[in-house]
PDB file of C-alpha atoms in Angstrom:
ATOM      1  CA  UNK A 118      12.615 -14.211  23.575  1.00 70.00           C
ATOM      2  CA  UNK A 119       8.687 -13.561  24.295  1.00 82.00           C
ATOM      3  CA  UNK A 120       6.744 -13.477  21.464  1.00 91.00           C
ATOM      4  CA  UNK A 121       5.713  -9.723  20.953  1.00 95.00           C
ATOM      5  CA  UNK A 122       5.185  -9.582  17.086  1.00 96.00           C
ATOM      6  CA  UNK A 123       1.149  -9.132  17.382  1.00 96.00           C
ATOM      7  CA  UNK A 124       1.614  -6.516  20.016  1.00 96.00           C
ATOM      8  CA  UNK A 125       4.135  -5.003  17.621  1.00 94.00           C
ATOM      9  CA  UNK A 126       1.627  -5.085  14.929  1.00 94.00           C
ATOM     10  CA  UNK A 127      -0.925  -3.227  17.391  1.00 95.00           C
ATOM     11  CA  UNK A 128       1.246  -0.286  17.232  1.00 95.00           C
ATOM     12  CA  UNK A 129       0.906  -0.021  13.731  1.00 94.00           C
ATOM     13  CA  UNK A 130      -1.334   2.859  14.621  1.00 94.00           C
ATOM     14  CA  UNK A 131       0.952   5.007  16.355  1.00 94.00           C
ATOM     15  CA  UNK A 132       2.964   5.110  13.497  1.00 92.00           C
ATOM     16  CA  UNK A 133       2.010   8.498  11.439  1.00 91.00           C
ATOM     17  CA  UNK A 134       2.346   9.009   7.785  1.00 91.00           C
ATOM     18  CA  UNK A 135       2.882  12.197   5.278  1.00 87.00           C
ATOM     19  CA  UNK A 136       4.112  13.646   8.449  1.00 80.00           C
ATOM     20  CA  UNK A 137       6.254  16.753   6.201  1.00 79.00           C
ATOM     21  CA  UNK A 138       2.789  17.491   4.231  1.00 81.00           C
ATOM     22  CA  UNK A 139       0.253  18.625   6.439  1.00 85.00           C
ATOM     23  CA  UNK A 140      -2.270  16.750   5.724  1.00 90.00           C
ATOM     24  CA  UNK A 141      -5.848  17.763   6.375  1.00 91.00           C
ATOM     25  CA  UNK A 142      -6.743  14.288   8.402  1.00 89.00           C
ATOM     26  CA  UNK A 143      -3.713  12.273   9.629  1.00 89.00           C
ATOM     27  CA  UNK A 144      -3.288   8.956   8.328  1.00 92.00           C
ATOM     28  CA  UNK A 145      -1.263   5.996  10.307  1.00 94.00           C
ATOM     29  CA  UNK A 146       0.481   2.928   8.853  1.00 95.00           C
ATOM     30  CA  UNK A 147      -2.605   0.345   9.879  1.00 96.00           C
ATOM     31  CA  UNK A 148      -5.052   2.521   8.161  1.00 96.00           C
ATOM     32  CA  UNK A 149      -2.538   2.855   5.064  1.00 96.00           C
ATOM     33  CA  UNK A 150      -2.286  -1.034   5.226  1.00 97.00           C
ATOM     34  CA  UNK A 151      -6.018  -2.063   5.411  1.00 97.00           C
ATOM     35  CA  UNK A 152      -6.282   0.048   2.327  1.00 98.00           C
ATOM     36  CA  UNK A 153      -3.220  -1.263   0.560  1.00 98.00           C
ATOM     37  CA  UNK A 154      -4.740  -4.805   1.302  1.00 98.00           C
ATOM     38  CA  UNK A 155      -7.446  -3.696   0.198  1.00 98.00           C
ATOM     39  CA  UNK A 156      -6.413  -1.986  -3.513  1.00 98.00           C
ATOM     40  CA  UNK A 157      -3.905  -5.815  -3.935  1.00 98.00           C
ATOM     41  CA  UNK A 158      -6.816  -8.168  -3.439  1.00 98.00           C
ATOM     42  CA  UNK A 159      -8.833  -5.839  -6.093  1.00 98.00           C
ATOM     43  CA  UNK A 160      -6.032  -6.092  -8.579  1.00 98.00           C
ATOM     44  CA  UNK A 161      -6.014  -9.674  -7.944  1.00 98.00           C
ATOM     45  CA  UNK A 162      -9.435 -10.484  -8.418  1.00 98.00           C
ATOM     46  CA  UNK A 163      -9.472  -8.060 -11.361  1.00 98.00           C
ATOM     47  CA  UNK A 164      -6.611  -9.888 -13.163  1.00 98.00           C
ATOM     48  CA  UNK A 165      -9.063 -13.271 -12.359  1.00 98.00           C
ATOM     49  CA  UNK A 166     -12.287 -11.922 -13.380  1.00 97.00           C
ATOM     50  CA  UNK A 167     -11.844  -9.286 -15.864  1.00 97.00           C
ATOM     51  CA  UNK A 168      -8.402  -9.914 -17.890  1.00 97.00           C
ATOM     52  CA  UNK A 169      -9.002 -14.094 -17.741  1.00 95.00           C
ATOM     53  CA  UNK A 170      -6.349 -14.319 -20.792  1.00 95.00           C
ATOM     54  CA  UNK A 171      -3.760 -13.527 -18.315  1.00 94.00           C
ATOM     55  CA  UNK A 172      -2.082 -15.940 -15.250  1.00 95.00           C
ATOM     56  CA  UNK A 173      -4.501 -16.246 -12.732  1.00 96.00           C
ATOM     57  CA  UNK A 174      -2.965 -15.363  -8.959  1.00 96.00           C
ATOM     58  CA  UNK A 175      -3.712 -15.868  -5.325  1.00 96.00           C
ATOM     59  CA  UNK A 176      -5.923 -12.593  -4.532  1.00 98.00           C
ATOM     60  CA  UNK A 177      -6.198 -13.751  -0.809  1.00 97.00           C
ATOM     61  CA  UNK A 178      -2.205 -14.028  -0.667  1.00 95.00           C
ATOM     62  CA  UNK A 179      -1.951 -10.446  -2.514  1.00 96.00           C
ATOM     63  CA  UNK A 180      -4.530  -8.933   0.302  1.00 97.00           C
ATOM     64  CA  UNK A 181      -2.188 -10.836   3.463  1.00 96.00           C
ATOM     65  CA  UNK A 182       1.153  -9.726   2.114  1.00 95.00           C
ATOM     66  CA  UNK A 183      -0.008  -5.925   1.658  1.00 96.00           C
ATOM     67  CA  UNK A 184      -1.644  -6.048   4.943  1.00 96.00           C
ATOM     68  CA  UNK A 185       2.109  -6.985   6.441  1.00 95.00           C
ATOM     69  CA  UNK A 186       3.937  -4.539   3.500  1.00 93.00           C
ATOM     70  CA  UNK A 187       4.636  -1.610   5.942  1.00 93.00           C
ATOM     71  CA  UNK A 188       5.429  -3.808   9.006  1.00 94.00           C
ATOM     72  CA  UNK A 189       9.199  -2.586   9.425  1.00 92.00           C
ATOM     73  CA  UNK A 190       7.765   0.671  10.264  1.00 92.00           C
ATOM     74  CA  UNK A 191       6.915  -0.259  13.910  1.00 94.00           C
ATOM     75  CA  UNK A 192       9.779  -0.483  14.590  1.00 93.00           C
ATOM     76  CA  UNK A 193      11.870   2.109  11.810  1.00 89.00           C
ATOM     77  CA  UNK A 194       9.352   4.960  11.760  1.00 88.00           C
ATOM     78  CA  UNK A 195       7.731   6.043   8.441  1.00 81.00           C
ATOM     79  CA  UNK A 196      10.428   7.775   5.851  1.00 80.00           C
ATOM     80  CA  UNK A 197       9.209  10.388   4.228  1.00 74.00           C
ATOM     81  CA  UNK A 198       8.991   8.938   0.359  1.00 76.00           C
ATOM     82  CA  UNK A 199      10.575  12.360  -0.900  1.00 73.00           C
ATOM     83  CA  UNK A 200      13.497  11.454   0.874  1.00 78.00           C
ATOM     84  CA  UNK A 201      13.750   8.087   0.289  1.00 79.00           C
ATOM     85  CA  UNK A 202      13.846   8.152  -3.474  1.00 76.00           C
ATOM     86  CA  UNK A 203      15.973  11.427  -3.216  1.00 79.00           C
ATOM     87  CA  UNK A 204      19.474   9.676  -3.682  1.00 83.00           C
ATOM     88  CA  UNK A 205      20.365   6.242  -4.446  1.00 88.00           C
ATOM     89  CA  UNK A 206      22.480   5.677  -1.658  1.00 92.00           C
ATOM     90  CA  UNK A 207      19.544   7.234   0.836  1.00 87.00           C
ATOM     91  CA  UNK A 208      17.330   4.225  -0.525  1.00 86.00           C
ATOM     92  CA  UNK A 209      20.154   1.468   0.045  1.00 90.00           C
ATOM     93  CA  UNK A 210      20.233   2.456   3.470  1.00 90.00           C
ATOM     94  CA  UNK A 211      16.245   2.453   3.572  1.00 86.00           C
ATOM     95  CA  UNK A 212      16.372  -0.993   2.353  1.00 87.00           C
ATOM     96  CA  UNK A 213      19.059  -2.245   4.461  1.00 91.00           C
ATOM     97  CA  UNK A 214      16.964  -0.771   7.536  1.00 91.00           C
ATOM     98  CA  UNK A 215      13.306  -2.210   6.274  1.00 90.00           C
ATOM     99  CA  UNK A 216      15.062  -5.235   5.741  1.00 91.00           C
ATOM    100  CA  UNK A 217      17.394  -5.974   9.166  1.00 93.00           C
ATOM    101  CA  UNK A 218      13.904  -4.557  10.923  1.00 93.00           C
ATOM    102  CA  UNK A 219      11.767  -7.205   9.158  1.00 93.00           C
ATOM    103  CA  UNK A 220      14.680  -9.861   9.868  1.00 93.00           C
ATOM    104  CA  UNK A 221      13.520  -8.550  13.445  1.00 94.00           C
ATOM    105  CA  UNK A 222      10.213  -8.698  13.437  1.00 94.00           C
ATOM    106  CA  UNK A 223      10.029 -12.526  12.346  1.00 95.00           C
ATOM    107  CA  UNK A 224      12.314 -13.318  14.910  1.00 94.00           C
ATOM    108  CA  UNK A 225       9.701 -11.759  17.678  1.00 95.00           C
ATOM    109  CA  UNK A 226       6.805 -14.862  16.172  1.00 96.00           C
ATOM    110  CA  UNK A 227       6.655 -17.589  17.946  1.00 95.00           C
ATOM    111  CA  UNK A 228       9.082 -20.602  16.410  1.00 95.00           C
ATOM    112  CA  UNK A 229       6.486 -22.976  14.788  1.00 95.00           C
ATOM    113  CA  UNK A 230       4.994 -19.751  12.932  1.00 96.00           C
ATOM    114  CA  UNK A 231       8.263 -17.622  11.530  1.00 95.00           C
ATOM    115  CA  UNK A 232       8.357 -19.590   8.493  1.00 93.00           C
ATOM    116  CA  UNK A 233       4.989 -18.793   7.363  1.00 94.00           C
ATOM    117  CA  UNK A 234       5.336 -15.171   8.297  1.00 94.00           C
ATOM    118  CA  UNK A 235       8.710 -14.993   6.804  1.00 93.00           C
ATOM    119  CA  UNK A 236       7.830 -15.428   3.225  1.00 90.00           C
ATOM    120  CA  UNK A 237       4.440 -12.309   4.051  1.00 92.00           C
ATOM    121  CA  UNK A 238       7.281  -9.988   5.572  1.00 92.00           C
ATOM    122  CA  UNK A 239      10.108 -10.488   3.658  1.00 84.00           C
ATOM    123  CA  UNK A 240       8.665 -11.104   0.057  1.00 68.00           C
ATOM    124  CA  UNK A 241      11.577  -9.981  -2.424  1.00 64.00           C
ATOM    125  CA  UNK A 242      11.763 -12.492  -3.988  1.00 68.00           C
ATOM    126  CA  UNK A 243       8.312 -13.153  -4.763  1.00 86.00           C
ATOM    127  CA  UNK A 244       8.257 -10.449  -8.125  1.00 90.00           C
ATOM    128  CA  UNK A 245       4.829 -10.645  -8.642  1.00 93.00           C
ATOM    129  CA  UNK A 246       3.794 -10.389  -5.788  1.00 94.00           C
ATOM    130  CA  UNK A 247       6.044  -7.553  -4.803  1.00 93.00           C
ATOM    131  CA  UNK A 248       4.496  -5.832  -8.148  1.00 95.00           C
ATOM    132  CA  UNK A 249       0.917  -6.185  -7.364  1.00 97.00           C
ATOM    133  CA  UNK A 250       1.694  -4.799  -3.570  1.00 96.00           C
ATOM    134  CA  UNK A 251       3.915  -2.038  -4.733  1.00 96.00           C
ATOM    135  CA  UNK A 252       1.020  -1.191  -7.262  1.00 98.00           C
ATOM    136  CA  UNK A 253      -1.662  -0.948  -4.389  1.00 98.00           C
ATOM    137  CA  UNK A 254       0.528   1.064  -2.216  1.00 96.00           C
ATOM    138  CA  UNK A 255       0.898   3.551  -4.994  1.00 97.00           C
ATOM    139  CA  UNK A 256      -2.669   3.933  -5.357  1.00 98.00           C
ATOM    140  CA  UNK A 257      -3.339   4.065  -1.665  1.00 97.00           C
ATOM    141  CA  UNK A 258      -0.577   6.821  -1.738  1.00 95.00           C
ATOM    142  CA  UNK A 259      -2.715   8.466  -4.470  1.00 97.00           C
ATOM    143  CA  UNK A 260      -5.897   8.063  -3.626  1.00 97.00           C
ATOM    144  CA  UNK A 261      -4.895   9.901  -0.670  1.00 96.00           C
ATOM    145  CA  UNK A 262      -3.830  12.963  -2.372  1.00 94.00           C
ATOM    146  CA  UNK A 263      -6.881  13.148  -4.478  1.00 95.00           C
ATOM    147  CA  UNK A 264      -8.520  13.367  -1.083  1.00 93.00           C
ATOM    148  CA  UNK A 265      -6.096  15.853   0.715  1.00 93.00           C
ATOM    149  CA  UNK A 266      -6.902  18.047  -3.015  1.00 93.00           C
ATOM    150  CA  UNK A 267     -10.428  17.567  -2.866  1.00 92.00           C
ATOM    151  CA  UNK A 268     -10.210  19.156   0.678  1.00 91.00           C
ATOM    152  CA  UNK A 269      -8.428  22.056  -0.643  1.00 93.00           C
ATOM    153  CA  UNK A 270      -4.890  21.188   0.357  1.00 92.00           C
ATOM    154  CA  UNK A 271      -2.708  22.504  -1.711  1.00 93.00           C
ATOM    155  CA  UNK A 272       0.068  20.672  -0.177  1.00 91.00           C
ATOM    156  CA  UNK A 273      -0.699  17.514  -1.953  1.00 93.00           C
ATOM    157  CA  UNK A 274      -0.638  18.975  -5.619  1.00 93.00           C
ATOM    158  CA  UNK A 275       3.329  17.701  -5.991  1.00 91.00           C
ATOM    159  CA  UNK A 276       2.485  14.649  -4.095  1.00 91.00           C
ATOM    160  CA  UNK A 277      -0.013  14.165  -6.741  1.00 94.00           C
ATOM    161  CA  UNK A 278       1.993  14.641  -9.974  1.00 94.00           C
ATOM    162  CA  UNK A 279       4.681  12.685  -8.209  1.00 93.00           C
ATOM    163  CA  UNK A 280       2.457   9.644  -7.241  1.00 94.00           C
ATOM    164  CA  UNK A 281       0.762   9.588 -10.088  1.00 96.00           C
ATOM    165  CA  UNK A 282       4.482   9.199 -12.344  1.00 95.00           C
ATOM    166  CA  UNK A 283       5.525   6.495 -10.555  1.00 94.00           C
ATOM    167  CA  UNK A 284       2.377   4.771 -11.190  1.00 97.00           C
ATOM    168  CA  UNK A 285       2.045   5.240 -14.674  1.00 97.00           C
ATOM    169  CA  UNK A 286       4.742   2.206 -15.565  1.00 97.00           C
ATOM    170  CA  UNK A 287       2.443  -0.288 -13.513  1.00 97.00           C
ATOM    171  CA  UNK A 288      -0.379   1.724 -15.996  1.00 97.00           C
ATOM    172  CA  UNK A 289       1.453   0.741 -18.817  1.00 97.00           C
ATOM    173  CA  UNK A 290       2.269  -2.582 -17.883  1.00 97.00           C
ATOM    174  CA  UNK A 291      -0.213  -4.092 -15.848  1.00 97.00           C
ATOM    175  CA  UNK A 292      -3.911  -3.978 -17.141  1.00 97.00           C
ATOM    176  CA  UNK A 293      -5.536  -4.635 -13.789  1.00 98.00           C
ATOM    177  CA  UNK A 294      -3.659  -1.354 -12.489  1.00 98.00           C
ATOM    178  CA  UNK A 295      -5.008   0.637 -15.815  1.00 98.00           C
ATOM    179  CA  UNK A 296      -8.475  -0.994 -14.559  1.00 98.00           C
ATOM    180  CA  UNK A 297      -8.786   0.020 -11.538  1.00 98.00           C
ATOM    181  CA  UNK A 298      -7.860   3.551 -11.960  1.00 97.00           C
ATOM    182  CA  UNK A 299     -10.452   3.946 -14.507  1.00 97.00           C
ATOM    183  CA  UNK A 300     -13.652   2.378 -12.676  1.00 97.00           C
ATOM    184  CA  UNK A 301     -12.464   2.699  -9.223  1.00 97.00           C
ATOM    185  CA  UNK A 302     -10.209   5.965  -8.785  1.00 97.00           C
ATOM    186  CA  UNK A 303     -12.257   8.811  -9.630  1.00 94.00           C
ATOM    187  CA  UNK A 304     -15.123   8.145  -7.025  1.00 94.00           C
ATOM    188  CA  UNK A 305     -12.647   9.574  -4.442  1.00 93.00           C
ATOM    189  CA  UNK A 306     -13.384  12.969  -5.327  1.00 89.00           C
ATOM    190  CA  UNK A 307     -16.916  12.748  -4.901  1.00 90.00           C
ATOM    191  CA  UNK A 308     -18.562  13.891  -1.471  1.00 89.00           C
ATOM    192  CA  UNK A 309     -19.812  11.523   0.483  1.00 91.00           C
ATOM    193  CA  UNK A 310     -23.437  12.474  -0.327  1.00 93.00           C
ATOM    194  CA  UNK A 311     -22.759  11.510  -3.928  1.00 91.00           C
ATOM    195  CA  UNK A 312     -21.480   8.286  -2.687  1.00 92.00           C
ATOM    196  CA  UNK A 313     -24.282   7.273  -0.597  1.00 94.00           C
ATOM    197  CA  UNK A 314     -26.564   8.063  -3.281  1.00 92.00           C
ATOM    198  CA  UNK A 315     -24.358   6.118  -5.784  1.00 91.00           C
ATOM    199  CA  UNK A 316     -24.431   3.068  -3.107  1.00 91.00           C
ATOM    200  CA  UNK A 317     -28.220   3.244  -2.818  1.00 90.00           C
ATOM    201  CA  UNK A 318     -28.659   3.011  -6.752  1.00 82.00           C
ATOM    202  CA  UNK A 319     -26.267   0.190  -6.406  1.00 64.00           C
ATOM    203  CA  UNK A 320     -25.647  -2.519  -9.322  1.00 64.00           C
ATOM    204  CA  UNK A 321     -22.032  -1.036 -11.078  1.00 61.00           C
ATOM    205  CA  UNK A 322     -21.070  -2.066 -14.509  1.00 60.00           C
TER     206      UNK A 322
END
């Protein structure tokens, strides 16, 4: 077989998101990933820096495996989360179809590298990492619908409260998440003169 997985990845951006909720900008899965990778190497590096009584973890790891968390969607489409979660037997099949499509994907790296990109595709059993990326994507997910609100979309107010429920047990439980939403979240509802000016006054607690 001819190695396509990177050109696979490239297509990342064709694949659309929150396609049922109109959203004011359209967002694709590479965008959504960047960001994901983003939010997992901040929790990392805020469970290093900030909460040092706790384990320490691999930030860059966190950051590599979000980046690849969506991947099965080049090649299964994005499923609307309402869906998904609708039924239990709806999100067994899901899984079974992320899962035979991330099976796939490995086998499309060259030989010498599936073994590395095995264990960043298909990280089940990894729990903590799987936590700290599942975390991230929920407050990608979120941060997006404060956005989508803040541009008076009215479409996003369930996504919101729904979002938002789902991440308040990695509130509860995870310090870095509880963090992160207090210092970080709430400067995506300011306009993007009130960021600039924020970035030009620089030096955060």
């Amino acid at each position: 077989m001819q190695p396509v997985f990177f050109a696979l990845m490239s297509r990342m951006q064709n694949v659309h998101r929150w396609g049922k909720s109109n959203p004011t900008r359209a967002e694709n899965v590479a965008e959504h990933s960047f960001q994901v990778a983003m939010f997992a190497h901040a929790l990392g590096e805020v469970r290093n820096q900030v909460f040092t009584d706790q384990p320490k973890v691999d930030a860059n790891h966190l950051a590599v495996v979000a980046m690849f968390h969506d991947s099965a969607e080049v090649l299964t489409e994005d499923v609307n989360s309402g869906i998904k979660y609708s039924d239990k037997r709806m999100l067994a099949l899901c899984r079974e179809m992320e899962a035979i499509a991330s099976h796939m994907l490995v086998t499309t790296l060259p030989k010498p590298l599936q073994s590395t990109y095995k264990g960043l595709i298909e990280h089940e059993d990894d729990a903590e990492t799987a936590r700290f990326v599942k975390a991230a994507d929920l407050l990608s997910a979120y941060t997006k619908a404060l956005a989508e609100l803040r541009a008076g979309n009215m479409e996003f107010e369930g996504t919101e409260r729904k979002v938002l429920a789902a991440l308040t047990p990695f509130i509860d439980v995870m310090p870095e998440v509880s963090w992160f939403m207090e210092h970080c979240v709430p400067a995506f509802q300011m306009t993007i003169d009130d960021l600039v000016d924020a970035a030009l006054v620089g030096d955060t607690d």
